Amino acid sequence: MRMWGWSRLQFPLAAAIAALAALIVPAAAGGRVALVVAEAAYPDSDAVLTTPVGDAGAMAEALRHRGFTVTLAENVGRGALQAAIDRFARTVEPESVALVFFAGYGIQVNRRNYLVPVDARVWSETDVVRDGISVDGLLEILAKRQAGIRVLVLDASRRNPFERRFRSFSQGLAPIPAPQGGIAISVAAAGGLAGDGPGPRSPFVTELVRQIGTDVSVDRVFEAVRDSMAKRGNATPTPAISTDLRETFFFDLDRPRVPMDKPAPAAEAKSAPPAAAKLLPKGDGAMARTQPEALGRDEPLLTRRGEHASAAEAQPTEAYRVDERRGEQERQRLAELDDRISRNSRDEVAYYERGQFHAQRGDAAAAIADFDRSLRLNPTSPEAYNNRCWLHAVAGDLHRALADCDEALKLRPGFLDALDSRGLVNLKSGAFQAAVSDYGEALKRDARHSSALYGRGLALKRLGDVATGEKDITSAKALNPQIDKDFATYGVR
């Protein structure tokens, strides 16, 4: 009887143990692999970026300590970077944990993010797509290789030397959708900018490395980094997190991966760009409409023929999901800004950031109202005056626009963005000689600034110097083929 009774108990217990084991994925299932990239020595930059190489080295060491096989690339051109991506792709096994870290310059085009290698020759948005590495393309590689958990870490939201050649402001990165079955963190929110400090390591990566050494899950690691950066104050941007995790993953090798009850909703965590960024819709009309070639270029070289067709067929559905997630992130971003203002009606940075948000989406009235509030609280911000100048200029309120641009240049003499903005004000008001002067000063600071070239060309033609004006216009269109359409949206033809 006892033997019969034991067997009746044994089989349900064994079944339960088997079921529990099926839910637990060993920490080493599929392996742990990482691509760590640092781009710092850009020839077009005034100086070598101070933190990417040190940050990448610290990340690589921390990840190796946690069992990752690391592919490290530092200060490499596009060919060498693509080769590193291909090597990394070969190490990604089904169900593995695959992490990508990038520190350097990033640029968005048509709401897609591109990572810029040191040898990029960027004079237009087309060049960004040609020479940059598509973030969406990197995530597509992880999807094709069937990585189980996909982790993305971007420290690429820097003001860069390239955008001024075809935009009058640095746009920061576009919203970063969560990798399918994974999680992403960016040093700053969409549109935000983060600067390098004087030391060899950034606060963002220093804190991330520290948290990787703890025994909490990856989502808690990223949240701890975000919260730590938020406590540093307005001078430090708050990182943005987006997640679609389906498993609980720990960097600790002794902790197993456990499937979640249901996928976490893809959502951008609370975050905030700094007040110093100028983020207006100027230049959006010049953005490329599609980038299928870019996605193709960023696939690993090991991709076999025949795989492209299935990927292309699936692309519209995935693109819809990406846009849907980005839309949700933008709604959450606005709600976060509204909440900050409701909690502190004197938060001039929040008003400034909400003004940027509205301006990027074409709501000039709401943007101007927020810049008004921001300037009442901080009347010494040249960026806010310049942004409001631009909005007034596009709207045709040229008297107010000129006053704002003058104030911006009084606060920051030689401010390139404000010179370009005031050039537009003078062009629209018929002060063509003043427009030529402002655009000329802007071009002294950046000889390949497409907006200043085109504006000066129009002003010169209206002054009767048709040949020189056409030369400027031709040069501007070579840099930005959409520049005439941009100016048409500003009310100038």
Short mmCIF file of C-alpha atoms in Angstrom, two decimals, residues 44 106 179 269 305 341 374 386 389 393 485:
data_model
loop_
_atom_site.label_atom_id
_atom_site.label_comp_id
_atom_site.label_asym_id
_atom_site.label_seq_id
_atom_site.Cartn_x
_atom_site.Cartn_y
_atom_site.Cartn_z
CA ASP A 44 34.92 66.75 -38.64
CA GLY A 106 23.76 59.64 -33.75
CA PRO A 179 13.29 45.72 -29.37
CA ALA A 269 9.90 55.84 -19.44
CA ARG A 305 20.09 35.45 -51.02
CA ILE A 341 4.49 71.29 -15.01
CA SER A 374 9.93 79.50 -20.14
CA ASN A 386 15.86 81.80 -31.12
CA CYS A 389 12.00 83.90 -33.24
CA ALA A 393 9.04 84.20 -38.51
CA LYS A 485 10.44 72.77 -50.40
#
